[in-house]
């Protein structure tokens, strides 16, 4: 198995990551724990590569991965993907921020470059 379990079973983990993907695409920058940001990075990188294709098949694949959320898929394909037309990978970065006040969990900001 690759990746981290994030203290959740498979269904909860995939729902969490889909929610984080949606938030990242809509806001283009989110603050979360370092582990969640590191788990999210390869998923968003693969989705960006798919979105750059701009085909109907790519759109359908993204719709399947993002709860059929047309607003998010449209933003990804029409706004974000054209920005990285010439870039080959490295679409997002994870910046360590510090520790959360309540439980001292290491936090990070994940954002589009």
PDB file of N, CA and C in Angstrom:
ATOM      1  N   UNK A   1       0.841  -1.190   0.000  1.00  0.00           N
ATOM      2  CA  UNK A   1       0.000   0.000   0.000  1.00  0.00           C
ATOM      3  C   UNK A   1       0.881   1.247   0.000  1.00  0.00           C
ATOM      4  N   UNK A   2       0.515   2.196  -0.794  1.00  0.00           N
ATOM      5  CA  UNK A   2       1.267   3.441  -0.830  1.00  0.00           C
ATOM      6  C   UNK A   2       0.465   4.537  -0.152  1.00  0.00           C
ATOM      7  N   UNK A   3       1.147   5.552   0.272  1.00  0.00           N
ATOM      8  CA  UNK A   3       0.458   6.688   0.886  1.00  0.00           C
ATOM      9  C   UNK A   3       0.223   6.488   2.370  1.00  0.00           C
ATOM     10  N   UNK A   4      -0.375   7.488   2.967  1.00  0.00           N
ATOM     11  CA  UNK A   4      -0.619   7.464   4.398  1.00  0.00           C
ATOM     12  C   UNK A   4      -2.086   7.191   4.674  1.00  0.00           C
ATOM     13  N   UNK A   5      -2.369   6.605   5.832  1.00  0.00           N
ATOM     14  CA  UNK A   5      -3.751   6.243   6.158  1.00  0.00           C
ATOM     15  C   UNK A   5      -4.513   7.378   6.828  1.00  0.00           C
ATOM     16  N   UNK A   6      -3.823   8.353   7.361  1.00  0.00           N
ATOM     17  CA  UNK A   6      -4.440   9.526   7.988  1.00  0.00           C
ATOM     18  C   UNK A   6      -5.399   9.161   9.125  1.00  0.00           C
ATOM     19  N   UNK A   7      -5.201   8.006   9.745  1.00  0.00           N
ATOM     20  CA  UNK A   7      -6.027   7.598  10.880  1.00  0.00           C
ATOM     21  C   UNK A   7      -7.476   7.333  10.519  1.00  0.00           C
ATOM     22  N   UNK A   8      -7.736   6.938   9.276  1.00  0.00           N
ATOM     23  CA  UNK A   8      -9.101   6.717   8.812  1.00  0.00           C
ATOM     24  C   UNK A   8      -9.175   5.448   7.984  1.00  0.00           C
ATOM     25  N   UNK A   9     -10.383   4.907   7.885  1.00  0.00           N
ATOM     26  CA  UNK A   9     -10.591   3.768   6.990  1.00  0.00           C
ATOM     27  C   UNK A   9     -10.691   4.300   5.559  1.00  0.00           C
ATOM     28  N   UNK A  10     -10.671   3.390   4.590  1.00  0.00           N
ATOM     29  CA  UNK A  10     -10.555   3.795   3.187  1.00  0.00           C
ATOM     30  C   UNK A  10     -11.645   4.762   2.729  1.00  0.00           C
ATOM     31  N   UNK A  11     -12.890   4.492   3.047  1.00  0.00           N
ATOM     32  CA  UNK A  11     -13.985   5.357   2.602  1.00  0.00           C
ATOM     33  C   UNK A  11     -13.890   6.753   3.177  1.00  0.00           C
ATOM     34  N   UNK A  12     -13.572   6.839   4.462  1.00  0.00           N
ATOM     35  CA  UNK A  12     -13.433   8.146   5.106  1.00  0.00           C
ATOM     36  C   UNK A  12     -12.247   8.905   4.538  1.00  0.00           C
ATOM     37  N   UNK A  13     -11.151   8.172   4.278  1.00  0.00           N
ATOM     38  CA  UNK A  13      -9.947   8.805   3.750  1.00  0.00           C
ATOM     39  C   UNK A  13     -10.198   9.360   2.353  1.00  0.00           C
ATOM     40  N   UNK A  14     -10.874   8.592   1.507  1.00  0.00           N
ATOM     41  CA  UNK A  14     -11.123   9.086   0.148  1.00  0.00           C
ATOM     42  C   UNK A  14     -12.096  10.261   0.166  1.00  0.00           C
ATOM     43  N   UNK A  15     -13.085  10.236   1.058  1.00  0.00           N
ATOM     44  CA  UNK A  15     -14.019  11.363   1.168  1.00  0.00           C
ATOM     45  C   UNK A  15     -13.292  12.614   1.655  1.00  0.00           C
ATOM     46  N   UNK A  16     -12.388  12.449   2.615  1.00  0.00           N
ATOM     47  CA  UNK A  16     -11.603  13.576   3.123  1.00  0.00           C
ATOM     48  C   UNK A  16     -10.761  14.187   2.009  1.00  0.00           C
ATOM     49  N   UNK A  17     -10.073  13.339   1.252  1.00  0.00           N
ATOM     50  CA  UNK A  17      -9.208  13.845   0.187  1.00  0.00           C
ATOM     51  C   UNK A  17     -10.011  14.496  -0.937  1.00  0.00           C
ATOM     52  N   UNK A  18     -11.184  13.950  -1.255  1.00  0.00           N
ATOM     53  CA  UNK A  18     -12.031  14.582  -2.274  1.00  0.00           C
ATOM     54  C   UNK A  18     -12.502  15.954  -1.803  1.00  0.00           C
ATOM     55  N   UNK A  19     -12.832  16.068  -0.528  1.00  0.00           N
ATOM     56  CA  UNK A  19     -13.236  17.358   0.024  1.00  0.00           C
ATOM     57  C   UNK A  19     -12.102  18.364  -0.008  1.00  0.00           C
ATOM     58  N   UNK A  20     -10.894  17.905   0.336  1.00  0.00           N
ATOM     59  CA  UNK A  20      -9.727  18.789   0.287  1.00  0.00           C
ATOM     60  C   UNK A  20      -9.399  19.188  -1.153  1.00  0.00           C
ATOM     61  N   UNK A  21      -9.536  18.251  -2.090  1.00  0.00           N
ATOM     62  CA  UNK A  21      -9.312  18.571  -3.507  1.00  0.00           C
ATOM     63  C   UNK A  21     -10.266  19.656  -3.978  1.00  0.00           C
ATOM     64  N   UNK A  22     -11.542  19.496  -3.616  1.00  0.00           N
ATOM     65  CA  UNK A  22     -12.554  20.476  -4.004  1.00  0.00           C
ATOM     66  C   UNK A  22     -12.227  21.846  -3.426  1.00  0.00           C
ATOM     67  N   UNK A  23     -11.868  21.885  -2.144  1.00  0.00           N
ATOM     68  CA  UNK A  23     -11.543  23.153  -1.492  1.00  0.00           C
ATOM     69  C   UNK A  23     -10.315  23.799  -2.124  1.00  0.00           C
ATOM     70  N   UNK A  24      -9.309  22.987  -2.434  1.00  0.00           N
ATOM     71  CA  UNK A  24      -8.089  23.526  -3.032  1.00  0.00           C
ATOM     72  C   UNK A  24      -8.366  24.118  -4.411  1.00  0.00           C
ATOM     73  N   UNK A  25      -9.178  23.451  -5.196  1.00  0.00           N
ATOM     74  CA  UNK A  25      -9.487  23.962  -6.536  1.00  0.00           C
ATOM     75  C   UNK A  25     -10.308  25.245  -6.449  1.00  0.00           C
ATOM     76  N   UNK A  26     -11.279  25.280  -5.551  1.00  0.00           N
ATOM     77  CA  UNK A  26     -12.126  26.471  -5.427  1.00  0.00           C
ATOM     78  C   UNK A  26     -11.366  27.669  -4.876  1.00  0.00           C
ATOM     79  N   UNK A  27     -10.548  27.449  -3.847  1.00  0.00           N
ATOM     80  CA  UNK A  27      -9.871  28.558  -3.168  1.00  0.00           C
ATOM     81  C   UNK A  27      -8.420  28.739  -3.600  1.00  0.00           C
ATOM     82  N   UNK A  28      -7.859  27.742  -4.278  1.00  0.00           N
ATOM     83  CA  UNK A  28      -6.494  27.743  -4.794  1.00  0.00           C
ATOM     84  C   UNK A  28      -5.424  27.783  -3.716  1.00  0.00           C
ATOM     85  N   UNK A  29      -5.827  27.703  -2.462  1.00  0.00           N
ATOM     86  CA  UNK A  29      -4.877  27.696  -1.346  1.00  0.00           C
ATOM     87  C   UNK A  29      -5.641  27.291  -0.096  1.00  0.00           C
ATOM     88  N   UNK A  30      -5.169  26.264   0.608  1.00  0.00           N
ATOM     89  CA  UNK A  30      -5.820  25.862   1.851  1.00  0.00           C
ATOM     90  C   UNK A  30      -4.770  25.570   2.914  1.00  0.00           C
ATOM     91  N   UNK A  31      -5.185  25.689   4.153  1.00  0.00           N
ATOM     92  CA  UNK A  31      -4.325  25.353   5.283  1.00  0.00           C
ATOM     93  C   UNK A  31      -4.878  24.096   5.932  1.00  0.00           C
ATOM     94  N   UNK A  32      -4.012  23.109   6.116  1.00  0.00           N
ATOM     95  CA  UNK A  32      -4.415  21.839   6.705  1.00  0.00           C
ATOM     96  C   UNK A  32      -3.216  21.250   7.438  1.00  0.00           C
ATOM     97  N   UNK A  33      -3.351  20.030   7.932  1.00  0.00           N
ATOM     98  CA  UNK A  33      -2.202  19.415   8.589  1.00  0.00           C
ATOM     99  C   UNK A  33      -1.181  19.016   7.532  1.00  0.00           C
ATOM    100  N   UNK A  34       0.042  18.885   7.968  1.00  0.00           N
ATOM    101  CA  UNK A  34       1.125  18.560   7.053  1.00  0.00           C
ATOM    102  C   UNK A  34       0.903  17.199   6.385  1.00  0.00           C
ATOM    103  N   UNK A  35       0.427  16.223   7.146  1.00  0.00           N
ATOM    104  CA  UNK A  35       0.199  14.883   6.594  1.00  0.00           C
ATOM    105  C   UNK A  35      -0.885  14.907   5.519  1.00  0.00           C
ATOM    106  N   UNK A  36      -1.960  15.649   5.759  1.00  0.00           N
ATOM    107  CA  UNK A  36      -3.038  15.729   4.773  1.00  0.00           C
ATOM    108  C   UNK A  36      -2.556  16.445   3.518  1.00  0.00           C
ATOM    109  N   UNK A  37      -1.761  17.488   3.685  1.00  0.00           N
ATOM    110  CA  UNK A  37      -1.238  18.220   2.529  1.00  0.00           C
ATOM    111  C   UNK A  37      -0.329  17.328   1.689  1.00  0.00           C
ATOM    112  N   UNK A  38       0.510  16.535   2.353  1.00  0.00           N
ATOM    113  CA  UNK A  38       1.416  15.647   1.627  1.00  0.00           C
ATOM    114  C   UNK A  38       0.659  14.526   0.923  1.00  0.00           C
ATOM    115  N   UNK A  39      -0.452  14.075   1.520  1.00  0.00           N
ATOM    116  CA  UNK A  39      -1.267  13.040   0.883  1.00  0.00           C
ATOM    117  C   UNK A  39      -2.042  13.610  -0.304  1.00  0.00           C
ATOM    118  N   UNK A  40      -2.375  14.888  -0.239  1.00  0.00           N
ATOM    119  CA  UNK A  40      -3.167  15.543  -1.277  1.00  0.00           C
ATOM    120  C   UNK A  40      -2.337  15.893  -2.512  1.00  0.00           C
ATOM    121  N   UNK A  41      -1.074  16.186  -2.322  1.00  0.00           N
ATOM    122  CA  UNK A  41      -0.225  16.678  -3.405  1.00  0.00           C
ATOM    123  C   UNK A  41      -0.176  15.759  -4.627  1.00  0.00           C
ATOM    124  N   UNK A  42       0.107  14.456  -4.492  1.00  0.00           N
ATOM    125  CA  UNK A  42       0.150  13.631  -5.704  1.00  0.00           C
ATOM    126  C   UNK A  42      -1.201  13.517  -6.408  1.00  0.00           C
ATOM    127  N   UNK A  43      -2.286  13.567  -5.650  1.00  0.00           N
ATOM    128  CA  UNK A  43      -3.617  13.477  -6.261  1.00  0.00           C
ATOM    129  C   UNK A  43      -3.908  14.706  -7.120  1.00  0.00           C
ATOM    130  N   UNK A  44      -3.611  15.895  -6.607  1.00  0.00           N
ATOM    131  CA  UNK A  44      -3.890  17.117  -7.366  1.00  0.00           C
ATOM    132  C   UNK A  44      -2.949  17.227  -8.569  1.00  0.00           C
ATOM    133  N   UNK A  45      -1.714  16.738  -8.420  1.00  0.00           N
ATOM    134  CA  UNK A  45      -0.774  16.761  -9.547  1.00  0.00           C
ATOM    135  C   UNK A  45      -1.311  15.908 -10.703  1.00  0.00           C
ATOM    136  N   UNK A  46      -1.806  14.701 -10.391  1.00  0.00           N
ATOM    137  CA  UNK A  46      -2.342  13.820 -11.428  1.00  0.00           C
ATOM    138  C   UNK A  46      -3.592  14.422 -12.059  1.00  0.00           C
ATOM    139  N   UNK A  47      -4.422  15.049 -11.240  1.00  0.00           N
ATOM    140  CA  UNK A  47      -5.643  15.663 -11.765  1.00  0.00           C
ATOM    141  C   UNK A  47      -5.320  16.839 -12.678  1.00  0.00           C
ATOM    142  N   UNK A  48      -4.301  17.611 -12.338  1.00  0.00           N
ATOM    143  CA  UNK A  48      -3.906  18.743 -13.185  1.00  0.00           C
ATOM    144  C   UNK A  48      -3.414  18.252 -14.542  1.00  0.00           C
ATOM    145  N   UNK A  49      -2.634  17.178 -14.533  1.00  0.00           N
ATOM    146  CA  UNK A  49      -2.145  16.620 -15.791  1.00  0.00           C
ATOM    147  C   UNK A  49      -3.315  16.157 -16.650  1.00  0.00           C
ATOM    148  N   UNK A  50      -4.317  15.552 -16.018  1.00  0.00           N
ATOM    149  CA  UNK A  50      -5.515  15.127 -16.746  1.00  0.00           C
ATOM    150  C   UNK A  50      -6.285  16.336 -17.276  1.00  0.00           C
ATOM    151  N   UNK A  51      -6.438  17.368 -16.447  1.00  0.00           N
ATOM    152  CA  UNK A  51      -7.200  18.559 -16.841  1.00  0.00           C
ATOM    153  C   UNK A  51      -6.543  19.288 -18.012  1.00  0.00           C
ATOM    154  N   UNK A  52      -5.217  19.248 -18.082  1.00  0.00           N
ATOM    155  CA  UNK A  52      -4.514  19.928 -19.166  1.00  0.00           C
ATOM    156  C   UNK A  52      -4.813  19.319 -20.531  1.00  0.00           C
ATOM    157  N   UNK A  53      -5.249  18.070 -20.565  1.00  0.00           N
ATOM    158  CA  UNK A  53      -5.585  17.436 -21.843  1.00  0.00           C
ATOM    159  C   UNK A  53      -6.755  18.141 -22.511  1.00  0.00           C
ATOM    160  N   UNK A  54      -7.724  18.572 -21.702  1.00  0.00           N
ATOM    161  CA  UNK A  54      -8.847  19.335 -22.226  1.00  0.00           C
ATOM    162  C   UNK A  54      -9.854  18.539 -23.038  1.00  0.00           C
ATOM    163  N   UNK A  55      -9.797  17.233 -22.988  1.00  0.00           N
ATOM    164  CA  UNK A  55     -10.713  16.403 -23.767  1.00  0.00           C
ATOM    165  C   UNK A  55     -11.976  16.088 -22.970  1.00  0.00           C
ATOM    166  N   UNK A  56     -12.967  15.563 -23.656  1.00  0.00           N
ATOM    167  CA  UNK A  56     -14.197  15.142 -22.998  1.00  0.00           C
ATOM    168  C   UNK A  56     -13.912  14.001 -22.026  1.00  0.00           C
ATOM    169  N   UNK A  57     -13.035  13.087 -22.412  1.00  0.00           N
ATOM    170  CA  UNK A  57     -12.677  11.968 -21.541  1.00  0.00           C
ATOM    171  C   UNK A  57     -12.014  12.474 -20.262  1.00  0.00           C
ATOM    172  N   UNK A  58     -11.166  13.500 -20.386  1.00  0.00           N
ATOM    173  CA  UNK A  58     -10.514  14.078 -19.213  1.00  0.00           C
ATOM    174  C   UNK A  58     -11.548  14.719 -18.294  1.00  0.00           C
ATOM    175  N   UNK A  59     -12.503  15.412 -18.888  1.00  0.00           N
ATOM    176  CA  UNK A  59     -13.558  16.049 -18.099  1.00  0.00           C
ATOM    177  C   UNK A  59     -14.384  15.002 -17.360  1.00  0.00           C
ATOM    178  N   UNK A  60     -14.717  13.912 -18.041  1.00  0.00           N
ATOM    179  CA  UNK A  60     -15.499  12.851 -17.416  1.00  0.00           C
ATOM    180  C   UNK A  60     -14.730  12.188 -16.283  1.00  0.00           C
ATOM    181  N   UNK A  61     -13.435  12.017 -16.454  1.00  0.00           N
ATOM    182  CA  UNK A  61     -12.613  11.423 -15.397  1.00  0.00           C
ATOM    183  C   UNK A  61     -12.586  12.338 -14.176  1.00  0.00           C
ATOM    184  N   UNK A  62     -12.425  13.636 -14.393  1.00  0.00           N
ATOM    185  CA  UNK A  62     -12.423  14.593 -13.286  1.00  0.00           C
ATOM    186  C   UNK A  62     -13.779  14.639 -12.597  1.00  0.00           C
ATOM    187  N   UNK A  63     -14.852  14.564 -13.375  1.00  0.00           N
ATOM    188  CA  UNK A  63     -16.194  14.555 -12.787  1.00  0.00           C
ATOM    189  C   UNK A  63     -16.356  13.354 -11.868  1.00  0.00           C
ATOM    190  N   UNK A  64     -15.825  12.216 -12.260  1.00  0.00           N
ATOM    191  CA  UNK A  64     -15.909  11.017 -11.444  1.00  0.00           C
ATOM    192  C   UNK A  64     -15.119  11.133 -10.157  1.00  0.00           C
ATOM    193  N   UNK A  65     -14.018  11.854 -10.195  1.00  0.00           N
ATOM    194  CA  UNK A  65     -13.168  11.991  -9.018  1.00  0.00           C
ATOM    195  C   UNK A  65     -13.640  13.092  -8.079  1.00  0.00           C
ATOM    196  N   UNK A  66     -14.480  13.998  -8.559  1.00  0.00           N
ATOM    197  CA  UNK A  66     -14.874  15.157  -7.751  1.00  0.00           C
ATOM    198  C   UNK A  66     -16.381  15.230  -7.514  1.00  0.00           C
ATOM    199  N   UNK A  67     -17.009  14.098  -7.243  1.00  0.00           N
ATOM    200  CA  UNK A  67     -18.435  14.063  -6.893  1.00  0.00           C
ATOM    201  C   UNK A  67     -19.321  14.720  -7.945  1.00  0.00           C
ATOM    202  N   UNK A  68     -18.972  14.658  -9.218  1.00  0.00           N
ATOM    203  CA  UNK A  68     -19.753  15.277 -10.300  1.00  0.00           C
ATOM    204  C   UNK A  68     -20.012  16.763 -10.067  1.00  0.00           C
ATOM    205  N   UNK A  69     -19.078  17.450  -9.452  1.00  0.00           N
ATOM    206  CA  UNK A  69     -19.211  18.875  -9.165  1.00  0.00           C
ATOM    207  C   UNK A  69     -18.776  19.666 -10.401  1.00  0.00           C
ATOM    208  N   UNK A  70     -19.745  20.136 -11.176  1.00  0.00           N
ATOM    209  CA  UNK A  70     -19.444  20.805 -12.437  1.00  0.00           C
ATOM    210  C   UNK A  70     -18.716  22.128 -12.245  1.00  0.00           C
ATOM    211  N   UNK A  71     -19.019  22.844 -11.170  1.00  0.00           N
ATOM    212  CA  UNK A  71     -18.372  24.135 -10.919  1.00  0.00           C
ATOM    213  C   UNK A  71     -16.872  23.940 -10.730  1.00  0.00           C
ATOM    214  N   UNK A  72     -16.507  22.935  -9.951  1.00  0.00           N
ATOM    215  CA  UNK A  72     -15.097  22.675  -9.658  1.00  0.00           C
ATOM    216  C   UNK A  72     -14.369  22.200 -10.914  1.00  0.00           C
ATOM    217  N   UNK A  73     -14.978  21.283 -11.647  1.00  0.00           N
ATOM    218  CA  UNK A  73     -14.338  20.758 -12.857  1.00  0.00           C
ATOM    219  C   UNK A  73     -14.178  21.861 -13.898  1.00  0.00           C
ATOM    220  N   UNK A  74     -15.187  22.696 -14.036  1.00  0.00           N
ATOM    221  CA  UNK A  74     -15.117  23.804 -14.994  1.00  0.00           C
ATOM    222  C   UNK A  74     -13.986  24.766 -14.628  1.00  0.00           C
ATOM    223  N   UNK A  75     -13.869  25.092 -13.338  1.00  0.00           N
ATOM    224  CA  UNK A  75     -12.801  25.997 -12.909  1.00  0.00           C
ATOM    225  C   UNK A  75     -11.441  25.363 -13.168  1.00  0.00           C
ATOM    226  N   UNK A  76     -11.329  24.080 -12.882  1.00  0.00           N
ATOM    227  CA  UNK A  76     -10.055  23.403 -13.077  1.00  0.00           C
ATOM    228  C   UNK A  76      -9.654  23.378 -14.553  1.00  0.00           C
ATOM    229  N   UNK A  77     -10.600  23.077 -15.429  1.00  0.00           N
ATOM    230  CA  UNK A  77     -10.267  22.933 -16.846  1.00  0.00           C
ATOM    231  C   UNK A  77     -10.158  24.262 -17.590  1.00  0.00           C
ATOM    232  N   UNK A  78     -10.952  25.257 -17.198  1.00  0.00           N
ATOM    233  CA  UNK A  78     -10.980  26.513 -17.949  1.00  0.00           C
ATOM    234  C   UNK A  78     -10.154  27.636 -17.335  1.00  0.00           C
ATOM    235  N   UNK A  79      -9.898  27.568 -16.021  1.00  0.00           N
ATOM    236  CA  UNK A  79      -9.167  28.650 -15.362  1.00  0.00           C
ATOM    237  C   UNK A  79      -7.770  28.208 -14.927  1.00  0.00           C
ATOM    238  N   UNK A  80      -7.698  27.107 -14.194  1.00  0.00           N
ATOM    239  CA  UNK A  80      -6.422  26.709 -13.596  1.00  0.00           C
ATOM    240  C   UNK A  80      -5.511  25.994 -14.598  1.00  0.00           C
ATOM    241  N   UNK A  81      -6.029  25.010 -15.321  1.00  0.00           N
ATOM    242  CA  UNK A  81      -5.195  24.217 -16.241  1.00  0.00           C
ATOM    243  C   UNK A  81      -4.504  25.057 -17.318  1.00  0.00           C
ATOM    244  N   UNK A  82      -5.174  26.033 -17.956  1.00  0.00           N
ATOM    245  CA  UNK A  82      -4.474  26.833 -18.970  1.00  0.00           C
ATOM    246  C   UNK A  82      -3.281  27.618 -18.419  1.00  0.00           C
ATOM    247  N   UNK A  83      -3.318  27.938 -17.136  1.00  0.00           N
ATOM    248  CA  UNK A  83      -2.203  28.640 -16.499  1.00  0.00           C
ATOM    249  C   UNK A  83      -0.914  27.825 -16.553  1.00  0.00           C
ATOM    250  N   UNK A  84      -1.053  26.509 -16.521  1.00  0.00           N
ATOM    251  CA  UNK A  84       0.110  25.620 -16.446  1.00  0.00           C
ATOM    252  C   UNK A  84       0.308  24.849 -17.744  1.00  0.00           C
ATOM    253  N   UNK A  85      -0.085  25.446 -18.849  1.00  0.00           N
ATOM    254  CA  UNK A  85      -0.017  24.803 -20.160  1.00  0.00           C
ATOM    255  C   UNK A  85       1.403  24.326 -20.488  1.00  0.00           C
ATOM    256  N   UNK A  86       2.397  25.145 -20.190  1.00  0.00           N
ATOM    257  CA  UNK A  86       3.772  24.794 -20.542  1.00  0.00           C
ATOM    258  C   UNK A  86       4.520  24.098 -19.415  1.00  0.00           C
ATOM    259  N   UNK A  87       3.926  24.024 -18.252  1.00  0.00           N
ATOM    260  CA  UNK A  87       4.599  23.436 -17.093  1.00  0.00           C
ATOM    261  C   UNK A  87       4.396  21.921 -17.086  1.00  0.00           C
ATOM    262  N   UNK A  88       5.460  21.188 -16.789  1.00  0.00           N
ATOM    263  CA  UNK A  88       5.379  19.732 -16.732  1.00  0.00           C
ATOM    264  C   UNK A  88       5.542  19.308 -15.274  1.00  0.00           C
ATOM    265  N   UNK A  89       4.432  19.191 -14.563  1.00  0.00           N
ATOM    266  CA  UNK A  89       4.475  18.791 -13.155  1.00  0.00           C
ATOM    267  C   UNK A  89       4.824  19.949 -12.246  1.00  0.00           C
ATOM    268  N   UNK A  90       4.739  19.705 -10.948  1.00  0.00           N
ATOM    269  CA  UNK A  90       5.058  20.729  -9.962  1.00  0.00           C
ATOM    270  C   UNK A  90       4.051  21.854  -9.944  1.00  0.00           C
ATOM    271  N   UNK A  91       2.763  21.508  -9.971  1.00  0.00           N
ATOM    272  CA  UNK A  91       1.713  22.519 -10.029  1.00  0.00           C
ATOM    273  C   UNK A  91       1.374  23.090  -8.658  1.00  0.00           C
ATOM    274  N   UNK A  92       1.643  22.331  -7.602  1.00  0.00           N
ATOM    275  CA  UNK A  92       1.320  22.791  -6.249  1.00  0.00           C
ATOM    276  C   UNK A  92       2.554  22.704  -5.363  1.00  0.00           C
ATOM    277  N   UNK A  93       2.524  23.470  -4.297  1.00  0.00           N
ATOM    278  CA  UNK A  93       3.611  23.398  -3.316  1.00  0.00           C
ATOM    279  C   UNK A  93       3.016  23.284  -1.927  1.00  0.00           C
ATOM    280  N   UNK A  94       3.764  22.637  -1.051  1.00  0.00           N
ATOM    281  CA  UNK A  94       3.382  22.490   0.348  1.00  0.00           C
ATOM    282  C   UNK A  94       4.397  23.279   1.162  1.00  0.00           C
ATOM    283  N   UNK A  95       3.901  24.268   1.913  1.00  0.00           N
ATOM    284  CA  UNK A  95       4.764  25.111   2.731  1.00  0.00           C
ATOM    285  C   UNK A  95       4.431  24.860   4.193  1.00  0.00           C
ATOM    286  N   UNK A  96       5.432  24.460   4.972  1.00  0.00           N
ATOM    287  CA  UNK A  96       5.200  24.226   6.393  1.00  0.00           C
ATOM    288  C   UNK A  96       4.902  25.548   7.076  1.00  0.00           C
ATOM    289  N   UNK A  97       3.903  25.539   7.968  1.00  0.00           N
ATOM    290  CA  UNK A  97       3.461  26.786   8.585  1.00  0.00           C
ATOM    291  C   UNK A  97       3.819  26.886  10.059  1.00  0.00           C
ATOM    292  N   UNK A  98       3.721  25.797  10.779  1.00  0.00           N
ATOM    293  CA  UNK A  98       3.969  25.828  12.216  1.00  0.00           C
ATOM    294  C   UNK A  98       3.120  24.774  12.885  1.00  0.00           C
ATOM    295  N   UNK A  99       2.730  25.047  14.118  1.00  0.00           N
ATOM    296  CA  UNK A  99       1.948  24.080  14.875  1.00  0.00           C
ATOM    297  C   UNK A  99       0.615  24.677  15.279  1.00  0.00           C
ATOM    298  N   UNK A 100      -0.422  23.861  15.207  1.00  0.00           N
ATOM    299  CA  UNK A 100      -1.770  24.297  15.554  1.00  0.00           C
ATOM    300  C   UNK A 100      -1.859  24.501  17.059  1.00  0.00           C
ATOM    301  N   UNK A 101      -2.613  25.513  17.474  1.00  0.00           N
ATOM    302  CA  UNK A 101      -2.695  25.877  18.884  1.00  0.00           C
ATOM    303  C   UNK A 101      -3.350  24.792  19.733  1.00  0.00           C
ATOM    304  N   UNK A 102      -4.425  24.186  19.265  1.00  0.00           N
ATOM    305  CA  UNK A 102      -5.184  23.253  20.091  1.00  0.00           C
ATOM    306  C   UNK A 102      -4.468  21.960  20.414  1.00  0.00           C
ATOM    307  N   UNK A 103      -3.845  21.335  19.405  1.00  0.00           N
ATOM    308  CA  UNK A 103      -3.248  20.024  19.621  1.00  0.00           C
ATOM    309  C   UNK A 103      -1.797  19.932  19.159  1.00  0.00           C
ATOM    310  N   UNK A 104      -1.207  21.034  18.808  1.00  0.00           N
ATOM    311  CA  UNK A 104       0.193  21.110  18.384  1.00  0.00           C
ATOM    312  C   UNK A 104       0.476  20.251  17.145  1.00  0.00           C
ATOM    313  N   UNK A 105      -0.543  20.048  16.317  1.00  0.00           N
ATOM    314  CA  UNK A 105      -0.341  19.302  15.074  1.00  0.00           C
ATOM    315  C   UNK A 105       0.406  20.188  14.077  1.00  0.00           C
ATOM    316  N   UNK A 106       1.387  19.628  13.376  1.00  0.00           N
ATOM    317  CA  UNK A 106       2.103  20.440  12.384  1.00  0.00           C
ATOM    318  C   UNK A 106       1.170  20.803  11.230  1.00  0.00           C
ATOM    319  N   UNK A 107       1.101  22.074  10.899  1.00  0.00           N
ATOM    320  CA  UNK A 107       0.221  22.530   9.827  1.00  0.00           C
ATOM    321  C   UNK A 107       1.042  22.959   8.615  1.00  0.00           C
ATOM    322  N   UNK A 108       0.374  22.992   7.483  1.00  0.00           N
ATOM    323  CA  UNK A 108       1.026  23.383   6.237  1.00  0.00           C
ATOM    324  C   UNK A 108       0.002  24.059   5.341  1.00  0.00           C
ATOM    325  N   UNK A 109       0.502  24.843   4.415  1.00  0.00           N
ATOM    326  CA  UNK A 109      -0.340  25.477   3.407  1.00  0.00           C
ATOM    327  C   UNK A 109      -0.029  24.791   2.085  1.00  0.00           C
ATOM    328  N   UNK A 110      -1.071  24.351   1.401  1.00  0.00           N
ATOM    329  CA  UNK A 110      -0.901  23.780   0.068  1.00  0.00           C
ATOM    330  C   UNK A 110      -1.568  24.743  -0.908  1.00  0.00           C
ATOM    331  N   UNK A 111      -0.826  25.121  -1.950  1.00  0.00           N
ATOM    332  CA  UNK A 111      -1.320  26.130  -2.880  1.00  0.00           C
ATOM    333  C   UNK A 111      -0.778  25.861  -4.273  1.00  0.00           C
ATOM    334  N   UNK A 112      -1.473  26.407  -5.264  1.00  0.00           N
ATOM    335  CA  UNK A 112      -0.977  26.317  -6.629  1.00  0.00           C
ATOM    336  C   UNK A 112       0.201  27.263  -6.776  1.00  0.00           C
ATOM    337  N   UNK A 113       1.202  26.832  -7.542  1.00  0.00           N
ATOM    338  CA  UNK A 113       2.417  27.628  -7.732  1.00  0.00           C
ATOM    339  C   UNK A 113       2.099  28.848  -8.570  1.00  0.00           C
TER     340      UNK A 113
END
